[in-house]
Amino acid sequence: MTADAPTIDSVHSAEFEHADTVAIQTFGFWIYLMSDLVLFSTIFATFAVVGHNYAGGPTGKDLFHLPYLFGETMFLLFSSTTYGMAVLAMYNGKKGPALKWLTITFLLGLGFISMEIHEFHGMILDGDGPQRSGFLSAFFTLVGTHGAHVTFGLIWMAVMIGQVVAKGLTTPVRSRLMRLSMFWHFLDIVWIGVFTMVYLMGVI
């Protein structure tokens, strides 16, 4: 009994230290998200200031096709739902379903970013690139910054799928999946702002 006591104490100590590490990492990630929120707020404010400087070029009514953009938006919003399903499977310790929902989320996010790239490509081919006007410069900066974040999220998600396959739903893997969940839902919220301010208001 005496010999076992130090071992038990060391196990409990390691558990507390690990919990502290997860809490610190989560807090640090919240700070990162707040800094990202400041970044997007600044870009939104810039768009609000220069978003009507068309320089004789096309306006939102000329460029935006709401049915296409609605489909693009549904890809991202549904991906938020499927990620939530992955988190539920993770909490229940179900590796297979968690991997399935993560893969579906990845494919939905890939569909979103593919549609966005197609939109950008078509605009640039028509001569409506970011150099055309202040409106287009602000548009490409705001939407492109969000798209870059989604791309990073997809890379992170692919890495996490690999970690779940290789390591299972260990505590460190769960912690990383939760931080990715925070990031992914944050991007959904930002996109709602983009869709409303840039696209909906642009065609009104």
PDB file of C-alpha atoms in Angstrom:
ATOM      1  CA  MET A   1       0.000   0.000   0.000  1.00  0.00           C
ATOM      2  CA  THR A   2       2.813   2.373   0.917  1.00  0.00           C
ATOM      3  CA  ALA A   3       4.661   1.639  -2.313  1.00  0.00           C
ATOM      4  CA  ASP A   4       1.545   2.316  -4.354  1.00  0.00           C
ATOM      5  CA  ALA A   5       0.820   5.709  -2.799  1.00  0.00           C
ATOM      6  CA  PRO A   6       3.504   7.711  -4.662  1.00  0.00           C
ATOM      7  CA  THR A   7       2.379   6.130  -7.944  1.00  0.00           C
ATOM      8  CA  ILE A   8      -1.257   7.087  -7.371  1.00  0.00           C
ATOM      9  CA  ASP A   9      -0.252  10.614  -6.369  1.00  0.00           C
ATOM     10  CA  SER A  10       1.901  10.985  -9.493  1.00  0.00           C
ATOM     11  CA  VAL A  11      -0.960   9.833 -11.730  1.00  0.00           C
ATOM     12  CA  HIS A  12      -3.369  12.361 -10.180  1.00  0.00           C
ATOM     13  CA  SER A  13      -0.708  15.066 -10.457  1.00  0.00           C
ATOM     14  CA  ALA A  14      -0.188  14.276 -14.148  1.00  0.00           C
ATOM     15  CA  GLU A  15      -3.952  14.427 -14.759  1.00  0.00           C
ATOM     16  CA  PHE A  16      -4.224  17.844 -13.109  1.00  0.00           C
ATOM     17  CA  GLU A  17      -1.216  19.137 -15.052  1.00  0.00           C
ATOM     18  CA  HIS A  18      -2.737  17.895 -18.309  1.00  0.00           C
ATOM     19  CA  ALA A  19      -6.085  19.554 -17.486  1.00  0.00           C
ATOM     20  CA  ASP A  20      -4.258  22.799 -16.783  1.00  0.00           C
ATOM     21  CA  THR A  21      -2.443  22.535 -20.115  1.00  0.00           C
ATOM     22  CA  VAL A  22      -5.721  22.030 -22.019  1.00  0.00           C
ATOM     23  CA  ALA A  23      -7.308  24.994 -20.227  1.00  0.00           C
ATOM     24  CA  ILE A  24      -4.332  27.241 -21.002  1.00  0.00           C
ATOM     25  CA  GLN A  25      -4.341  26.165 -24.664  1.00  0.00           C
ATOM     26  CA  THR A  26      -8.086  26.819 -24.924  1.00  0.00           C
ATOM     27  CA  PHE A  27      -7.708  30.246 -23.336  1.00  0.00           C
ATOM     28  CA  GLY A  28      -4.862  31.074 -25.713  1.00  0.00           C
ATOM     29  CA  PHE A  29      -6.992  30.043 -28.661  1.00  0.00           C
ATOM     30  CA  TRP A  30      -9.807  32.316 -27.467  1.00  0.00           C
ATOM     31  CA  ILE A  31      -7.301  35.185 -27.502  1.00  0.00           C
ATOM     32  CA  TYR A  32      -6.363  34.264 -31.069  1.00  0.00           C
ATOM     33  CA  LEU A  33     -10.027  34.251 -32.112  1.00  0.00           C
ATOM     34  CA  MET A  34     -10.529  37.691 -30.568  1.00  0.00           C
ATOM     35  CA  SER A  35      -7.541  39.013 -32.542  1.00  0.00           C
ATOM     36  CA  ASP A  36      -9.055  37.490 -35.685  1.00  0.00           C
ATOM     37  CA  LEU A  37     -12.332  39.208 -34.832  1.00  0.00           C
ATOM     38  CA  VAL A  38     -10.486  42.536 -34.705  1.00  0.00           C
ATOM     39  CA  LEU A  39      -8.943  41.769 -38.108  1.00  0.00           C
ATOM     40  CA  PHE A  40     -12.300  41.011 -39.709  1.00  0.00           C
ATOM     41  CA  SER A  41     -13.927  44.016 -38.022  1.00  0.00           C
ATOM     42  CA  THR A  42     -11.289  46.256 -39.577  1.00  0.00           C
ATOM     43  CA  ILE A  43     -11.838  44.774 -43.031  1.00  0.00           C
ATOM     44  CA  PHE A  44     -15.623  45.063 -42.649  1.00  0.00           C
ATOM     45  CA  ALA A  45     -15.195  48.725 -41.696  1.00  0.00           C
ATOM     46  CA  THR A  46     -12.976  49.292 -44.744  1.00  0.00           C
ATOM     47  CA  PHE A  47     -15.590  47.719 -46.977  1.00  0.00           C
ATOM     48  CA  ALA A  48     -18.269  49.943 -45.446  1.00  0.00           C
ATOM     49  CA  VAL A  49     -16.191  53.025 -46.299  1.00  0.00           C
ATOM     50  CA  VAL A  50     -15.072  52.191 -49.849  1.00  0.00           C
ATOM     51  CA  GLY A  51     -17.733  49.660 -50.819  1.00  0.00           C
ATOM     52  CA  HIS A  52     -19.591  52.197 -52.975  1.00  0.00           C
ATOM     53  CA  ASN A  53     -16.559  53.455 -54.902  1.00  0.00           C
ATOM     54  CA  TYR A  54     -17.276  51.743 -58.205  1.00  0.00           C
ATOM     55  CA  ALA A  55     -15.091  53.989 -60.415  1.00  0.00           C
ATOM     56  CA  GLY A  56     -17.516  53.479 -63.293  1.00  0.00           C
ATOM     57  CA  GLY A  57     -17.162  49.720 -62.949  1.00  0.00           C
ATOM     58  CA  PRO A  58     -19.658  46.996 -62.055  1.00  0.00           C
ATOM     59  CA  THR A  59     -21.697  47.053 -58.864  1.00  0.00           C
ATOM     60  CA  GLY A  60     -22.903  44.183 -56.737  1.00  0.00           C
ATOM     61  CA  LYS A  61     -26.085  43.984 -58.796  1.00  0.00           C
ATOM     62  CA  ASP A  62     -23.978  43.377 -61.896  1.00  0.00           C
ATOM     63  CA  LEU A  63     -21.722  40.736 -60.345  1.00  0.00           C
ATOM     64  CA  PHE A  64     -23.560  38.756 -57.695  1.00  0.00           C
ATOM     65  CA  HIS A  65     -25.889  35.836 -58.422  1.00  0.00           C
ATOM     66  CA  LEU A  66     -27.806  35.093 -55.239  1.00  0.00           C
ATOM     67  CA  PRO A  67     -28.938  31.518 -56.077  1.00  0.00           C
ATOM     68  CA  TYR A  68     -25.295  30.525 -56.628  1.00  0.00           C
ATOM     69  CA  LEU A  69     -24.216  32.313 -53.459  1.00  0.00           C
ATOM     70  CA  PHE A  70     -27.066  30.770 -51.482  1.00  0.00           C
ATOM     71  CA  GLY A  71     -25.837  27.315 -52.488  1.00  0.00           C
ATOM     72  CA  GLU A  72     -22.300  28.289 -51.491  1.00  0.00           C
ATOM     73  CA  THR A  73     -23.587  29.511 -48.129  1.00  0.00           C
ATOM     74  CA  MET A  74     -25.499  26.285 -47.509  1.00  0.00           C
ATOM     75  CA  PHE A  75     -22.293  24.294 -47.961  1.00  0.00           C
ATOM     76  CA  LEU A  76     -20.632  26.220 -45.137  1.00  0.00           C
ATOM     77  CA  LEU A  77     -23.648  26.331 -42.806  1.00  0.00           C
ATOM     78  CA  PHE A  78     -24.329  22.607 -43.188  1.00  0.00           C
ATOM     79  CA  SER A  79     -20.650  21.946 -42.507  1.00  0.00           C
ATOM     80  CA  SER A  80     -21.129  23.612 -39.126  1.00  0.00           C
ATOM     81  CA  THR A  81     -23.947  21.172 -38.367  1.00  0.00           C
ATOM     82  CA  THR A  82     -21.934  18.140 -39.441  1.00  0.00           C
ATOM     83  CA  TYR A  83     -18.998  19.276 -37.336  1.00  0.00           C
ATOM     84  CA  GLY A  84     -21.364  19.446 -34.383  1.00  0.00           C
ATOM     85  CA  MET A  85     -22.288  15.823 -35.086  1.00  0.00           C
ATOM     86  CA  ALA A  86     -18.581  14.942 -35.118  1.00  0.00           C
ATOM     87  CA  VAL A  87     -18.153  16.568 -31.705  1.00  0.00           C
ATOM     88  CA  LEU A  88     -21.115  14.602 -30.303  1.00  0.00           C
ATOM     89  CA  ALA A  89     -19.597  11.370 -31.620  1.00  0.00           C
ATOM     90  CA  MET A  90     -16.252  12.376 -30.093  1.00  0.00           C
ATOM     91  CA  TYR A  91     -17.824  12.922 -26.657  1.00  0.00           C
ATOM     92  CA  ASN A  92     -19.448   9.489 -26.901  1.00  0.00           C
ATOM     93  CA  GLY A  93     -16.074   7.940 -27.737  1.00  0.00           C
ATOM     94  CA  LYS A  94     -17.245   6.751 -31.171  1.00  0.00           C
ATOM     95  CA  LYS A  95     -14.217   6.969 -33.452  1.00  0.00           C
ATOM     96  CA  GLY A  96     -15.926   5.713 -36.631  1.00  0.00           C
ATOM     97  CA  PRO A  97     -18.864   8.145 -36.602  1.00  0.00           C
ATOM     98  CA  ALA A  98     -16.540  10.995 -35.612  1.00  0.00           C
ATOM     99  CA  LEU A  99     -14.367  10.273 -38.652  1.00  0.00           C
ATOM    100  CA  LYS A 100     -17.440  10.023 -40.881  1.00  0.00           C
ATOM    101  CA  TRP A 101     -18.795  13.423 -39.800  1.00  0.00           C
ATOM    102  CA  LEU A 102     -15.362  15.049 -39.999  1.00  0.00           C
ATOM    103  CA  THR A 103     -14.975  13.761 -43.566  1.00  0.00           C
ATOM    104  CA  ILE A 104     -18.418  15.066 -44.538  1.00  0.00           C
ATOM    105  CA  THR A 105     -17.544  18.429 -42.976  1.00  0.00           C
ATOM    106  CA  PHE A 106     -14.295  18.512 -44.944  1.00  0.00           C
ATOM    107  CA  LEU A 107     -16.099  17.798 -48.226  1.00  0.00           C
ATOM    108  CA  LEU A 108     -18.710  20.498 -47.554  1.00  0.00           C
ATOM    109  CA  GLY A 109     -15.963  23.010 -46.738  1.00  0.00           C
ATOM    110  CA  LEU A 110     -14.105  21.980 -49.895  1.00  0.00           C
ATOM    111  CA  GLY A 111     -17.294  22.530 -51.906  1.00  0.00           C
ATOM    112  CA  PHE A 112     -17.628  26.018 -50.419  1.00  0.00           C
ATOM    113  CA  ILE A 113     -14.064  27.061 -51.198  1.00  0.00           C
ATOM    114  CA  SER A 114     -14.273  25.563 -54.718  1.00  0.00           C
ATOM    115  CA  MET A 115     -17.361  27.661 -55.485  1.00  0.00           C
ATOM    116  CA  GLU A 116     -15.632  30.759 -54.119  1.00  0.00           C
ATOM    117  CA  ILE A 117     -12.544  30.174 -56.278  1.00  0.00           C
ATOM    118  CA  HIS A 118     -14.814  29.694 -59.287  1.00  0.00           C
ATOM    119  CA  GLU A 119     -16.531  32.994 -58.507  1.00  0.00           C
ATOM    120  CA  PHE A 120     -13.211  34.845 -58.200  1.00  0.00           C
ATOM    121  CA  HIS A 121     -11.844  33.253 -61.368  1.00  0.00           C
ATOM    122  CA  GLY A 122     -14.879  34.283 -63.410  1.00  0.00           C
ATOM    123  CA  MET A 123     -14.751  37.869 -62.152  1.00  0.00           C
ATOM    124  CA  ILE A 124     -11.037  38.237 -62.883  1.00  0.00           C
ATOM    125  CA  LEU A 125     -11.433  36.761 -66.378  1.00  0.00           C
ATOM    126  CA  ASP A 126     -14.122  39.377 -67.058  1.00  0.00           C
ATOM    127  CA  GLY A 127     -11.725  42.155 -66.028  1.00  0.00           C
ATOM    128  CA  ASP A 128     -13.377  42.699 -62.653  1.00  0.00           C
ATOM    129  CA  GLY A 129     -10.342  42.043 -60.488  1.00  0.00           C
ATOM    130  CA  PRO A 130      -9.368  43.868 -57.293  1.00  0.00           C
ATOM    131  CA  GLN A 131      -7.555  46.623 -59.236  1.00  0.00           C
ATOM    132  CA  ARG A 132     -10.772  47.652 -61.040  1.00  0.00           C
ATOM    133  CA  SER A 133     -12.264  49.801 -58.244  1.00  0.00           C
ATOM    134  CA  GLY A 134     -12.272  50.474 -54.529  1.00  0.00           C
ATOM    135  CA  PHE A 135     -15.385  48.333 -54.218  1.00  0.00           C
ATOM    136  CA  LEU A 136     -13.695  45.339 -55.836  1.00  0.00           C
ATOM    137  CA  SER A 137     -10.498  45.839 -53.847  1.00  0.00           C
ATOM    138  CA  ALA A 138     -12.481  45.763 -50.605  1.00  0.00           C
ATOM    139  CA  PHE A 139     -14.584  42.840 -51.851  1.00  0.00           C
ATOM    140  CA  PHE A 140     -11.618  40.636 -52.741  1.00  0.00           C
ATOM    141  CA  THR A 141      -9.853  41.546 -49.488  1.00  0.00           C
ATOM    142  CA  LEU A 142     -12.814  40.705 -47.257  1.00  0.00           C
ATOM    143  CA  VAL A 143     -14.091  37.603 -49.029  1.00  0.00           C
ATOM    144  CA  GLY A 144     -10.567  36.432 -49.844  1.00  0.00           C
ATOM    145  CA  THR A 145      -9.436  36.737 -46.220  1.00  0.00           C
ATOM    146  CA  HIS A 146     -12.382  34.625 -45.121  1.00  0.00           C
ATOM    147  CA  GLY A 147     -11.624  32.126 -47.871  1.00  0.00           C
ATOM    148  CA  ALA A 148      -7.993  31.899 -46.757  1.00  0.00           C
ATOM    149  CA  HIS A 149      -9.182  31.104 -43.233  1.00  0.00           C
ATOM    150  CA  VAL A 150     -11.510  28.384 -44.545  1.00  0.00           C
ATOM    151  CA  THR A 151      -8.609  26.908 -46.537  1.00  0.00           C
ATOM    152  CA  PHE A 152      -6.453  26.837 -43.408  1.00  0.00           C
ATOM    153  CA  GLY A 153      -9.346  25.220 -41.535  1.00  0.00           C
ATOM    154  CA  LEU A 154      -9.572  22.497 -44.187  1.00  0.00           C
ATOM    155  CA  ILE A 155      -5.841  21.775 -43.887  1.00  0.00           C
ATOM    156  CA  TRP A 156      -6.198  21.613 -40.100  1.00  0.00           C
ATOM    157  CA  MET A 157      -9.222  19.325 -40.459  1.00  0.00           C
ATOM    158  CA  ALA A 158      -7.331  16.957 -42.769  1.00  0.00           C
ATOM    159  CA  VAL A 159      -4.531  16.774 -40.190  1.00  0.00           C
ATOM    160  CA  MET A 160      -7.039  16.036 -37.430  1.00  0.00           C
ATOM    161  CA  ILE A 161      -8.674  13.274 -39.462  1.00  0.00           C
ATOM    162  CA  GLY A 162      -5.224  11.727 -39.770  1.00  0.00           C
ATOM    163  CA  GLN A 163      -4.649  12.069 -36.022  1.00  0.00           C
ATOM    164  CA  VAL A 164      -7.983  10.439 -35.174  1.00  0.00           C
ATOM    165  CA  VAL A 165      -7.123   7.525 -37.480  1.00  0.00           C
ATOM    166  CA  ALA A 166      -3.601   7.133 -36.062  1.00  0.00           C
ATOM    167  CA  LYS A 167      -4.124   7.940 -32.361  1.00  0.00           C
ATOM    168  CA  GLY A 168      -7.837   7.584 -31.696  1.00  0.00           C
ATOM    169  CA  LEU A 169      -9.894   9.961 -29.558  1.00  0.00           C
ATOM    170  CA  THR A 170      -7.223  10.643 -26.963  1.00  0.00           C
ATOM    171  CA  THR A 171      -7.471  13.682 -24.687  1.00  0.00           C
ATOM    172  CA  PRO A 172      -4.972  15.775 -26.716  1.00  0.00           C
ATOM    173  CA  VAL A 173      -6.790  14.914 -29.958  1.00  0.00           C
ATOM    174  CA  ARG A 174     -10.153  15.841 -28.417  1.00  0.00           C
ATOM    175  CA  SER A 175      -8.695  19.136 -27.233  1.00  0.00           C
ATOM    176  CA  ARG A 176      -7.468  19.963 -30.754  1.00  0.00           C
ATOM    177  CA  LEU A 177     -10.813  18.961 -32.259  1.00  0.00           C
ATOM    178  CA  MET A 178     -12.593  21.321 -29.879  1.00  0.00           C
ATOM    179  CA  ARG A 179     -10.331  24.229 -30.816  1.00  0.00           C
ATOM    180  CA  LEU A 180     -10.931  23.467 -34.495  1.00  0.00           C
ATOM    181  CA  SER A 181     -14.664  23.453 -33.725  1.00  0.00           C
ATOM    182  CA  MET A 182     -14.358  26.949 -32.226  1.00  0.00           C
ATOM    183  CA  PHE A 183     -12.470  28.120 -35.321  1.00  0.00           C
ATOM    184  CA  TRP A 184     -14.923  26.557 -37.790  1.00  0.00           C
ATOM    185  CA  HIS A 185     -18.031  27.962 -36.095  1.00  0.00           C
ATOM    186  CA  PHE A 186     -16.338  31.364 -35.905  1.00  0.00           C
ATOM    187  CA  LEU A 187     -15.865  31.294 -39.691  1.00  0.00           C
ATOM    188  CA  ASP A 188     -19.555  30.468 -40.152  1.00  0.00           C
ATOM    189  CA  ILE A 189     -20.524  33.507 -38.084  1.00  0.00           C
ATOM    190  CA  VAL A 190     -18.165  35.734 -40.080  1.00  0.00           C
ATOM    191  CA  TRP A 191     -19.595  34.395 -43.341  1.00  0.00           C
ATOM    192  CA  ILE A 192     -23.134  35.293 -42.262  1.00  0.00           C
ATOM    193  CA  GLY A 193     -21.850  38.867 -41.885  1.00  0.00           C
ATOM    194  CA  VAL A 194     -20.134  38.716 -45.277  1.00  0.00           C
ATOM    195  CA  PHE A 195     -23.191  37.290 -47.011  1.00  0.00           C
ATOM    196  CA  THR A 196     -25.471  39.916 -45.469  1.00  0.00           C
ATOM    197  CA  MET A 197     -23.284  42.994 -45.823  1.00  0.00           C
ATOM    198  CA  VAL A 198     -21.530  42.250 -49.110  1.00  0.00           C
ATOM    199  CA  TYR A 199     -23.908  40.121 -51.134  1.00  0.00           C
ATOM    200  CA  LEU A 200     -27.457  40.811 -49.928  1.00  0.00           C
ATOM    201  CA  MET A 201     -26.931  44.534 -49.452  1.00  0.00           C
ATOM    202  CA  GLY A 202     -24.961  44.591 -52.701  1.00  0.00           C
ATOM    203  CA  VAL A 203     -27.921  43.490 -54.791  1.00  0.00           C
ATOM    204  CA  ILE A 204     -30.542  45.621 -53.010  1.00  0.00           C
TER     205      ILE A 204
END
